[in-house]
Coordinates of C-alpha atoms in Angstrom, one line a residue:
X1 CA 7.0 26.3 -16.3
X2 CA 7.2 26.6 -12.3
X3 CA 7.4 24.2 -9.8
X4 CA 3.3 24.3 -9.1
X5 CA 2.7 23.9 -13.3
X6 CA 4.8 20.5 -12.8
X7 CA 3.3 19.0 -9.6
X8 CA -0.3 20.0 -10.7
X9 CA -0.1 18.3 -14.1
X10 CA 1.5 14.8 -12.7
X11 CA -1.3 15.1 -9.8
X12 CA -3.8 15.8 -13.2
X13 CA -5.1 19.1 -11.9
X14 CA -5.7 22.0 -14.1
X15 CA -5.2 25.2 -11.4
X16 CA -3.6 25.8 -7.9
X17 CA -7.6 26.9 -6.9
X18 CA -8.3 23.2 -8.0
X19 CA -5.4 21.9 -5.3
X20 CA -6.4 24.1 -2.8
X21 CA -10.1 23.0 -3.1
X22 CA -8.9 19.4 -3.0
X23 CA -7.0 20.1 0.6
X24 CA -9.8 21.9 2.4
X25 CA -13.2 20.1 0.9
X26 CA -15.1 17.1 2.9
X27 CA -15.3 14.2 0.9
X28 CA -18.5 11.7 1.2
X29 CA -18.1 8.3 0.7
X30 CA -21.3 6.3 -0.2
X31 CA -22.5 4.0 2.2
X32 CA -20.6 5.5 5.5
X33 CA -23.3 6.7 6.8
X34 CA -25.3 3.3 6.7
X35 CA -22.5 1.7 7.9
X36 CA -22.3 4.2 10.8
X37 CA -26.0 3.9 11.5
X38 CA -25.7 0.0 11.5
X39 CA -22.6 -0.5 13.4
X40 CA -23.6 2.4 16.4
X41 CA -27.3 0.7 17.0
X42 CA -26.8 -3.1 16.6
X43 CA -27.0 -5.6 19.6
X44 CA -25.2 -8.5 17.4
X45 CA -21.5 -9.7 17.8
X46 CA -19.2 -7.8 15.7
X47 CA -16.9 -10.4 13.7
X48 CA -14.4 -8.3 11.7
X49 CA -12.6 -9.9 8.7
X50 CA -9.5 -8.5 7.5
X51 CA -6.4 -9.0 5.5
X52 CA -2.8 -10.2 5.5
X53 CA -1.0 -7.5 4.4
X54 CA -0.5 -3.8 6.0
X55 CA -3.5 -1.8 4.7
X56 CA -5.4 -5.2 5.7
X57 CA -4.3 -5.2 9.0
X58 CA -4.3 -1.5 10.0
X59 CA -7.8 -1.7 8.5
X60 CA -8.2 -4.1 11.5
X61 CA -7.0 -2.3 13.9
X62 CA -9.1 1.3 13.3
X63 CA -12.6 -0.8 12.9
X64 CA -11.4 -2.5 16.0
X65 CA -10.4 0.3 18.0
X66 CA -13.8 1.7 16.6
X67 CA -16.0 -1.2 17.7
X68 CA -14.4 -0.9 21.5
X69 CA -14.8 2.8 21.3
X70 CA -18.4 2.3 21.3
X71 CA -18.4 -0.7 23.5
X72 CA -19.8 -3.2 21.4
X73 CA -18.4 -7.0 21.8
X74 CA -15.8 -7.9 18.7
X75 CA -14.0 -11.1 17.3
X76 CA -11.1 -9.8 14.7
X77 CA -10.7 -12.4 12.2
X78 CA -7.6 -12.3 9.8
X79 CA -7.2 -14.8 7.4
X80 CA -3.4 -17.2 7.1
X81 CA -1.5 -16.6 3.9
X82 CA -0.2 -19.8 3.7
X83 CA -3.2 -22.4 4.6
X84 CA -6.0 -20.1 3.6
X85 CA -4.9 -17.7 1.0
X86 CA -6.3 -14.1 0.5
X87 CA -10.2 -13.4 0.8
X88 CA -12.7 -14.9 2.9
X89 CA -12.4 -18.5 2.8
X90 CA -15.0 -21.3 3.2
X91 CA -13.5 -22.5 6.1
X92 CA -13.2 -19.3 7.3
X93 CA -17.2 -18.6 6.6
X94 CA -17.8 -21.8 9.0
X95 CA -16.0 -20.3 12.0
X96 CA -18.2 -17.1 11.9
X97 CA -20.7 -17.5 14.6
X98 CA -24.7 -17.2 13.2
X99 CA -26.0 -14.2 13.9
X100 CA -23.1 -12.1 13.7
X101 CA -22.8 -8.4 12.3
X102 CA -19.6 -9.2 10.1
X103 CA -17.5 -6.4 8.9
X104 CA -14.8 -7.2 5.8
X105 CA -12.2 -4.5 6.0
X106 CA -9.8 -4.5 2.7
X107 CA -11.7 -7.3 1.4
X108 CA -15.0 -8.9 0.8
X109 CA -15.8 -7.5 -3.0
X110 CA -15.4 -10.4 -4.4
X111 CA -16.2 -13.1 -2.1
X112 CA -19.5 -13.5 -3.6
X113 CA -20.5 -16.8 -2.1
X114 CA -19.1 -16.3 0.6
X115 CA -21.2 -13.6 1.6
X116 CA -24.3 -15.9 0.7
X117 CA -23.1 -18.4 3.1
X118 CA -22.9 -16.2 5.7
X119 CA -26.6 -14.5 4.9
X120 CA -27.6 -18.9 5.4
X121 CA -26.1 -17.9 8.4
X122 CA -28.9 -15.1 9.4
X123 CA -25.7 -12.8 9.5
X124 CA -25.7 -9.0 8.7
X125 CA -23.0 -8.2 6.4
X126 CA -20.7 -4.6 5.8
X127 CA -18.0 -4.7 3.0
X128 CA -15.7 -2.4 3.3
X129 CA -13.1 -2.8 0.4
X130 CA -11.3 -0.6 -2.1
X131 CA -10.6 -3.2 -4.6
X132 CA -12.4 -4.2 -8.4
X133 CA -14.7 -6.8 -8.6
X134 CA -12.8 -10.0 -10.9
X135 CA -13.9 -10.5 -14.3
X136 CA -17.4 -12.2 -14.6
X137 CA -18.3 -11.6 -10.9
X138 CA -21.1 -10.7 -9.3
X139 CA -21.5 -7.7 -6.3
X140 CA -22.2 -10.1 -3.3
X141 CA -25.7 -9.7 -1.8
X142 CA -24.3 -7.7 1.5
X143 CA -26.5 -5.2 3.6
X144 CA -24.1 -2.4 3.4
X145 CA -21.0 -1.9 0.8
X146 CA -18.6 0.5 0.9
X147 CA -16.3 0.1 -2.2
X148 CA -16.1 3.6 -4.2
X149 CA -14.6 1.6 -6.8
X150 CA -17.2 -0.5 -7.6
X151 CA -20.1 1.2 -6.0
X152 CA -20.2 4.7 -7.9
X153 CA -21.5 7.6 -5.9
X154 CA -18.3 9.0 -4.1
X155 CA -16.3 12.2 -4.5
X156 CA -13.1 10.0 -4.2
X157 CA -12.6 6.5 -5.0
X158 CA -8.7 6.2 -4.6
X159 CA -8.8 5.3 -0.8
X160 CA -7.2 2.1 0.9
X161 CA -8.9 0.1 2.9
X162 CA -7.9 1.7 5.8
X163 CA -8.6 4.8 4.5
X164 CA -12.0 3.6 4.3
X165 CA -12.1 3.1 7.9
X166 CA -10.9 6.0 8.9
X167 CA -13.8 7.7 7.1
X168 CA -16.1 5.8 8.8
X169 CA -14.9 6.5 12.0
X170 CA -14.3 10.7 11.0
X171 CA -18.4 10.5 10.1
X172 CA -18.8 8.8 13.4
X173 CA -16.8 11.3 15.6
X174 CA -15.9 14.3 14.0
X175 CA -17.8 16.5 16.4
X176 CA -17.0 13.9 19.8
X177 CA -13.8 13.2 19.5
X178 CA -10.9 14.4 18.2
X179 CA -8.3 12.9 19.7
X180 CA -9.6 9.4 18.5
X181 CA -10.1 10.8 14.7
X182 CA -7.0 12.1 15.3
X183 CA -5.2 8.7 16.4
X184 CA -6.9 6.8 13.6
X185 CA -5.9 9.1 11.1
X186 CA -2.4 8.2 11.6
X187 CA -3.1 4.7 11.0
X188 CA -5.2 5.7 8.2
X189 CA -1.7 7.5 6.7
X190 CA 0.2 4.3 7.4
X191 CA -1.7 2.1 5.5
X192 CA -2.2 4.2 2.5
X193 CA 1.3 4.5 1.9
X194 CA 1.9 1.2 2.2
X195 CA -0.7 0.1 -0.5
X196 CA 1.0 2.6 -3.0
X197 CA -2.4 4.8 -3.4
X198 CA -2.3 8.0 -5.1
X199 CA -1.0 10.7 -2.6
X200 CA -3.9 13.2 -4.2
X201 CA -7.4 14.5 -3.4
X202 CA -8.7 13.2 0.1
X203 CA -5.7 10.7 0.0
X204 CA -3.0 13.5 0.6
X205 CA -4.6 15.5 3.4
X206 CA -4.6 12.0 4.9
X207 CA -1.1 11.8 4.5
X208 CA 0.0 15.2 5.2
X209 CA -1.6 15.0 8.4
X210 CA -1.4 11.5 9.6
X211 CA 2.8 12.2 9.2
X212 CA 2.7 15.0 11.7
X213 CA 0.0 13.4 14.2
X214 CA 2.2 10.1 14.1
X215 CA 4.9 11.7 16.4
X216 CA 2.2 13.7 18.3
X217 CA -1.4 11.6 18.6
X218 CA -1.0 7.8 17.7
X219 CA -1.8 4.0 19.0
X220 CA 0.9 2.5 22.0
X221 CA 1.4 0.3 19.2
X222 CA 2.5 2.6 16.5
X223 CA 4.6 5.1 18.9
X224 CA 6.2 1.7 19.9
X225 CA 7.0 0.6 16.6
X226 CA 8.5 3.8 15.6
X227 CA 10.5 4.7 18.8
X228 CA 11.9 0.9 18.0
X229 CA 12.8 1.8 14.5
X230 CA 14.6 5.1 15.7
X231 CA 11.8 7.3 14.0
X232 CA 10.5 9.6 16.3
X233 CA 11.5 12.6 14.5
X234 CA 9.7 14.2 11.1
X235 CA 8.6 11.5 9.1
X236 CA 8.9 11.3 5.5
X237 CA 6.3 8.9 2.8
X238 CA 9.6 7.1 2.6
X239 CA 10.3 6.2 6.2
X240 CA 6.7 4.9 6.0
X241 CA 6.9 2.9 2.8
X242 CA 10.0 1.3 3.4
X243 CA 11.0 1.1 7.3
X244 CA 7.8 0.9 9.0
X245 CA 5.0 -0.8 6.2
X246 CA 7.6 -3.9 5.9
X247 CA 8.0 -4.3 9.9
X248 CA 3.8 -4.7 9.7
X249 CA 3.7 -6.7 6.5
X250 CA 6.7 -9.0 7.5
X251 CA 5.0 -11.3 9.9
X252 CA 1.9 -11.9 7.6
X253 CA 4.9 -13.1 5.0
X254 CA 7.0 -15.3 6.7
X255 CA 4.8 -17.7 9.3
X256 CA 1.1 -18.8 8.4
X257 CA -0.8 -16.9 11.7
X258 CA 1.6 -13.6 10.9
X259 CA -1.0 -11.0 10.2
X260 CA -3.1 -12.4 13.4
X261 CA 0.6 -11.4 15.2
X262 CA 1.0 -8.4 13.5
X263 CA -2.6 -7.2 14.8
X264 CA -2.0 -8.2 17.9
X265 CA 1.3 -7.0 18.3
X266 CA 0.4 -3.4 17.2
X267 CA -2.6 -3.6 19.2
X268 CA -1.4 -4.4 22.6
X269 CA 2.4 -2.3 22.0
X270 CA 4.3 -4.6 24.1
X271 CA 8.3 -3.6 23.6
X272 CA 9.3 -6.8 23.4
X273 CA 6.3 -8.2 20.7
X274 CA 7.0 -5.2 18.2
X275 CA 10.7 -6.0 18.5
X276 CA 9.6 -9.2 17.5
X277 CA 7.8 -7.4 14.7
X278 CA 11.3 -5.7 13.6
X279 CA 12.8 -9.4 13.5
X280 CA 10.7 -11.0 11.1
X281 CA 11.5 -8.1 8.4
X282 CA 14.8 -9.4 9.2
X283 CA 14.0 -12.8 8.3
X284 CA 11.9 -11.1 4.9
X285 CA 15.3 -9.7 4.2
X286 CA 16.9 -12.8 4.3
X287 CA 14.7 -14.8 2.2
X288 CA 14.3 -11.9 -0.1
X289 CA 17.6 -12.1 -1.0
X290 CA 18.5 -15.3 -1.2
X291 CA 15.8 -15.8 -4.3
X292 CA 16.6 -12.5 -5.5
X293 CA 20.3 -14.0 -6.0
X294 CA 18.8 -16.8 -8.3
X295 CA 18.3 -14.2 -10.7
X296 CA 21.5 -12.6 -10.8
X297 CA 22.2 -13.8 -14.2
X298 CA 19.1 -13.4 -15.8
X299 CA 17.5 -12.0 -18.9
X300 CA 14.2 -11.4 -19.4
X301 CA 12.3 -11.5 -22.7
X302 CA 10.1 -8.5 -23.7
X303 CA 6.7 -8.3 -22.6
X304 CA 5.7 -9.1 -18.6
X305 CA 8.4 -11.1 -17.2
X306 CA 7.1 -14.5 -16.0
X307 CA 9.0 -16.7 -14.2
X308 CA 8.9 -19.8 -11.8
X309 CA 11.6 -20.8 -9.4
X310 CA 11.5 -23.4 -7.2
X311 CA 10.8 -23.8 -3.2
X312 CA 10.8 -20.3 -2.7
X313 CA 9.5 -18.9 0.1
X314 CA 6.0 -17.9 -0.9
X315 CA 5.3 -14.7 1.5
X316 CA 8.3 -12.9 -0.3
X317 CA 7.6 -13.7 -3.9
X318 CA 5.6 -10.2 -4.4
X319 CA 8.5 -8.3 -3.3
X320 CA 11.0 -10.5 -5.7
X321 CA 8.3 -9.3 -8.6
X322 CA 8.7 -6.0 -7.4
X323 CA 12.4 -6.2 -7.3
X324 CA 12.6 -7.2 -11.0
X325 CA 10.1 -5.0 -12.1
X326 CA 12.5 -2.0 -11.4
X327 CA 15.5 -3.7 -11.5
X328 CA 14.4 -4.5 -15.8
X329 CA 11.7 -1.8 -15.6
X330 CA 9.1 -4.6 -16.9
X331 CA 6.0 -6.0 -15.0
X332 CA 6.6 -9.1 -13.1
X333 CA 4.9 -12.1 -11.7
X334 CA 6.9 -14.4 -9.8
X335 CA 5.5 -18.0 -9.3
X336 CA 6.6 -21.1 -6.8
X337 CA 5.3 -24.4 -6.1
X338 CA 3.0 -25.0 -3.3
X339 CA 1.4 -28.0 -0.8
X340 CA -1.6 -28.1 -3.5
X341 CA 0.4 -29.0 -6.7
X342 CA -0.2 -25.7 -8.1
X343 CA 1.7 -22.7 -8.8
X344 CA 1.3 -19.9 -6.8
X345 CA 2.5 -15.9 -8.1
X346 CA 2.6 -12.9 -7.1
X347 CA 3.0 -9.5 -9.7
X348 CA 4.0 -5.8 -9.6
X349 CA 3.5 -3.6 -12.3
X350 CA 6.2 -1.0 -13.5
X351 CA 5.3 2.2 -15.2
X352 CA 1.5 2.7 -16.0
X353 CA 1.1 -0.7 -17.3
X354 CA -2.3 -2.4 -15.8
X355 CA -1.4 -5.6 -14.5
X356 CA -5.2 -6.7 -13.4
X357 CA -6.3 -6.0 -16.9
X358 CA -3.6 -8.4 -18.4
X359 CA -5.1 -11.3 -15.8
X360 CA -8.7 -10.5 -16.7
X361 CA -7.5 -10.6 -20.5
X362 CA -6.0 -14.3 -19.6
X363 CA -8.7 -15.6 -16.6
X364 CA -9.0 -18.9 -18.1
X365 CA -5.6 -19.7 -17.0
X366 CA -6.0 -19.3 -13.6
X367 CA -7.9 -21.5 -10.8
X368 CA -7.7 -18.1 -9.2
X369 CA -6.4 -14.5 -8.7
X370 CA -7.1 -10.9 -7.3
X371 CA -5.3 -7.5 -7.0
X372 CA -5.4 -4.3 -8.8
X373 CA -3.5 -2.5 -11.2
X374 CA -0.1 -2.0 -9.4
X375 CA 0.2 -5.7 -7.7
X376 CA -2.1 -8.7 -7.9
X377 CA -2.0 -12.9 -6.5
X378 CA -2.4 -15.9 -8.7
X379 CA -2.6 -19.2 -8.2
X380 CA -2.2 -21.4 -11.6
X381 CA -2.2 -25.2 -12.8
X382 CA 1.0 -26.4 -13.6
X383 CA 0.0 -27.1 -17.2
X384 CA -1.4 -23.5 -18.0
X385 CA 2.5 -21.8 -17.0
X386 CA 4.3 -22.1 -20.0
X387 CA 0.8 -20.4 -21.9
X388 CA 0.8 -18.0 -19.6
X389 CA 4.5 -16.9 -20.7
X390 CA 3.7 -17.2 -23.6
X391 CA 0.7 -14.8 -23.4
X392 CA 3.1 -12.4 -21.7
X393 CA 6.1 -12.1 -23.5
X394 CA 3.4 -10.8 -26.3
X395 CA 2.1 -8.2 -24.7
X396 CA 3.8 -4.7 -26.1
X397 CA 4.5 -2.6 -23.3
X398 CA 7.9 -0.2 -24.5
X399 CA 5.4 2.7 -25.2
X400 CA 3.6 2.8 -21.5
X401 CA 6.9 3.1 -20.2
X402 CA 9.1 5.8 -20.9
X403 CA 10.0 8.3 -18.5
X404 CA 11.1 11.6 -18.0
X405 CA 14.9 12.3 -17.4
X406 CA 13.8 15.9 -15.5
X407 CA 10.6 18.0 -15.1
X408 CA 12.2 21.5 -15.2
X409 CA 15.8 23.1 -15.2
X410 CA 16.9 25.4 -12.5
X411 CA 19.5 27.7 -11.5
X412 CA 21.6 27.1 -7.7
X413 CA 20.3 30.7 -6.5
X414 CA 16.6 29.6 -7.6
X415 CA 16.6 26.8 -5.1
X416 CA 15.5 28.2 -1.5
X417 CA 12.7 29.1 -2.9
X418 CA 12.0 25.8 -4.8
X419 CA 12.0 24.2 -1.3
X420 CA 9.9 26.6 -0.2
X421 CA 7.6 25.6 -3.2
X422 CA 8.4 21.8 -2.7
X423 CA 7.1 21.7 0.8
X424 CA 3.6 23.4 -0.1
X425 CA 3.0 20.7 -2.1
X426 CA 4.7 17.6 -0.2
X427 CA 4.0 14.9 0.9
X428 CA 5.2 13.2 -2.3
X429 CA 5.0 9.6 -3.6
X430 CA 2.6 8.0 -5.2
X431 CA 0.3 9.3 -7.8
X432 CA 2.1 13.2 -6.8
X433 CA 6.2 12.3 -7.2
X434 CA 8.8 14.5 -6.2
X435 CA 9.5 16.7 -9.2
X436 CA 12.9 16.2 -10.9
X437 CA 15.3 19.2 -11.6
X438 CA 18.3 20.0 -14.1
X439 CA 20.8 22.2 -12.8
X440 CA 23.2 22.7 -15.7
X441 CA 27.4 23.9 -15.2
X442 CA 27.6 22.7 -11.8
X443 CA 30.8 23.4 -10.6
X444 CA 32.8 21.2 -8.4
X445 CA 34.8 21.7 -5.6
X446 CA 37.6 20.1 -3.7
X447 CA 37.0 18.6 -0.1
X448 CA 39.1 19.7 2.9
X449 CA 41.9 18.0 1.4
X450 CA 42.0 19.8 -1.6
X451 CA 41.8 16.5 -4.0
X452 CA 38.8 14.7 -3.6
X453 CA 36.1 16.1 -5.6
X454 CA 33.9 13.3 -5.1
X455 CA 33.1 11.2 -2.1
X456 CA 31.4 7.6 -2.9
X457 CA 31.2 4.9 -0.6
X458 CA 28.8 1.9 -0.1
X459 CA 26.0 4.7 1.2
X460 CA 26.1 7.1 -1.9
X461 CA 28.1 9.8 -2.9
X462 CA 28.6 13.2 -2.5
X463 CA 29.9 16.5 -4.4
X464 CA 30.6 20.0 -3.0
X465 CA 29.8 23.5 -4.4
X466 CA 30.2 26.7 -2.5
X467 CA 26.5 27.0 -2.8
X468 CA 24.9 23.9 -2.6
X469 CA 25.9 20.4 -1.6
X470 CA 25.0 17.5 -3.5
X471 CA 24.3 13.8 -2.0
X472 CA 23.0 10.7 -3.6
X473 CA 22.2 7.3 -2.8
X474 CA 22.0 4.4 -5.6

């Protein structure tokens, strides 16, 4: 087995001629080129409607760079975590103007009646989301969807929302504009990151791209951001995923109007607003921690940990899930109290266990929830908790989980030209991860001071070999 046999069987494809055709092919995505049609000849207001978390917001930000690219007038819309929730609201349906062209980026699938409402409302209606509909609904009566998920008909259904976008505005301007495609191709690679997607098919030449163009061709706001974060030099999936993604989810997390500051902030690239940006993932850091400390002590039963802890804050309760999740390597829904009376979680998945299907198996418990397979929201009565632990702590999940200790043994001499093999296939993450490699009778050798065979220190550690150098970070 080589390097290419182990990165084409954890992508799932059968040939190198099946990778190659997967890098170089167009995809089409069902209902772009209504969309496109609808969007480039309407005289109607543009309301776009998007979403409080990264993909949601960079989803934002292409359809409205998009809409001002071809001058039409455009209200962006983003809904508060805290006082609204996720989705399209009612009350957020009765600030929509009548007569408005509204465009649901990252959302929408599900918000059945809302949609209705807003066709009361004599508006026109594109959904652009990447999510599955909830158990028992109904596709909402829009003119135009775009959800390969639900809608079959696409050559790849394992965009983002942003992602999305971005193909809207590639089938748009392709043959114009470049430079624009180019731009929002970056964002594109941002967001799908960020919303853990599978790094394969359509997905990775997104990636592999939008890494390279973000230092070269992106927003004020972006090149602001980074230059902030001390990034402007090759970027890597993880740079992305866990420097940059949490500086645009933070502010959607900690205050109620966050995600409208997070647009806006990116949008307009003022150094002083995306500083701003950079201190409220401080903040998320603080309050991360402090409920992740709670836990310190604890043990979970077997099954999908569930567990309720008081007054925490309730924009950082996902990442808490996802902090156990790994931390126990079990699921995880985390749940705190809220203005309402209710209970209000938020759950990560570990491994390949499908953490939407567990909800859909228990929707009676729920006044509501939403997500996907990796991470999902859900808002519960007080009563139904202790059922839902109990439904949890029953589900057998030991043989979804096992994992791999390595994918293949090498030697020291074989590995230039594993890099070499490494980087054909990268970017990694995702749905494609970074193959794992055994190097057997590793010899050590002493540092300068002839004693120290290992250095280890609050940043990692690091060994030394006359031919190759190891370092690790825990």
């Amino acid at each position: 087995m080589s390097v290419k046999d182990v990165v084409l069987k954890n992508m799932g494809m059968s040939s190198e001629e099946e990778f190659e055709d997967a890098t170089k092919r167009q995809y089409h995505v069902k209902g772009i080129p209504e969309a496109a049609d609808l969007i480039q000849r309407t005289y109607l207001n543009i309301v776009i409607f998007g979403d409080y978390d990264c993909d949601g917001i960079i989803s934002t930000l292409i359809m409205t760079y998009l809409c001002v690219k071809l001058k039409k007038k455009v209200t962006v819309k983003l809904p508060k975590r805290f006082s609204e929730g996720y989705g399209m609201s009612d009350k957020a349906v009765e600030a929509i103007p009548a007569h408005s062209l509204v465009i649901t980026v990252d959302n929408g699938i599900s918000a059945h009646e809302q949609i209705k409402a807003l066709k009361e409302k004599n508006c026109q209606i594109i959904i652009i989301d990447h999510h599955p509909l909830n158990e028992g609904a109904f596709i909402p009566n829009a003119d135009i969807i775009i959800d390969p998920v639900v809608i079959p008909g696409s050559d790849f259904s394992g965009y983002c929302g942003a992602g999305l976008c971005f193909k809207l505005v590639e089938f748009i301007f392709s043959s114009k504009n470049s430079f624009f495609v180019d731009q929002m191709k970056s964002l594109a690679a941002v967001a799908t990151i960020a919303d853990m997607m599978n790094l394969t098919f359509d997905n990775r030449k997104i990636v592999k791209e939008g890494l390279k163009l973000l230092l070269t061709n992106t927003t004020p706001g972006m090149h602001c951001l980074l230059k902030e974060l001390d990034l402007l030099h090759p970027l890597s999936v993880h740079d992305i995923g866990f420097k940059v993604a949490p500086c645009i989810n933070a502010p959607g997390r900690m205050v109620d109007n966050g995600a409208q500051l997070a647009f806006s902030y990116l949008y307009t690239g003022k150094t002083d607003e995306i500083q701003e940006l950079i201190q409220f993932n401080d903040s998320r850091k603080d309050a991360q921690t402090e409920i992740l400390n709670r836990f310190s002590d604890f043990t979970p039963d077997d099954g999908v940990i569930c567990v309720y802890s008081a007054n925490c804050h309730p924009g950082v309760v996902g990442i808490v899930a996802g902090c156990l999740a790994e931390r126990y390597q079990q699921p995880a829904i985390v749940f705190t109290n809220s203005n309402d009376g209710l209970l209000k979680g938020s759950g990560r998945t570990y491994g390949d266990f499908n953490l939407k299907e567990f909800l859909n198996q228990n929707a009676e418990l729920f006044v509501r929830y939403g997500g996907h397979k990796e991470a999902a929201a859900v808002t519960i009565k007080k009563e139904n908790f202790e059922n839902l632990q109990t439904k949890a702590n029953e589900v057998i999940i030991k043989n979804t989980l096992q994992q791999k200790k390595y994918d293949l043994e090498i030697k020291i001499d074989d590995i230039p030209e594993v890099i070499k093999e490494l980087e054909y296939f990268a970017p990694y993450g995702q749905g494609n991860p970074a193959p794992v490699f055994l190097i057997k009778n590793y010899m050590l050798s002493p540092f300068s001071n002839k004693k120290n065979y290992m250095i280890l220190n609050k940043d990692g550690l690091k060994f030394r070999n006359p031919k190759l150098n190891v370092i690790g970070f825990g």
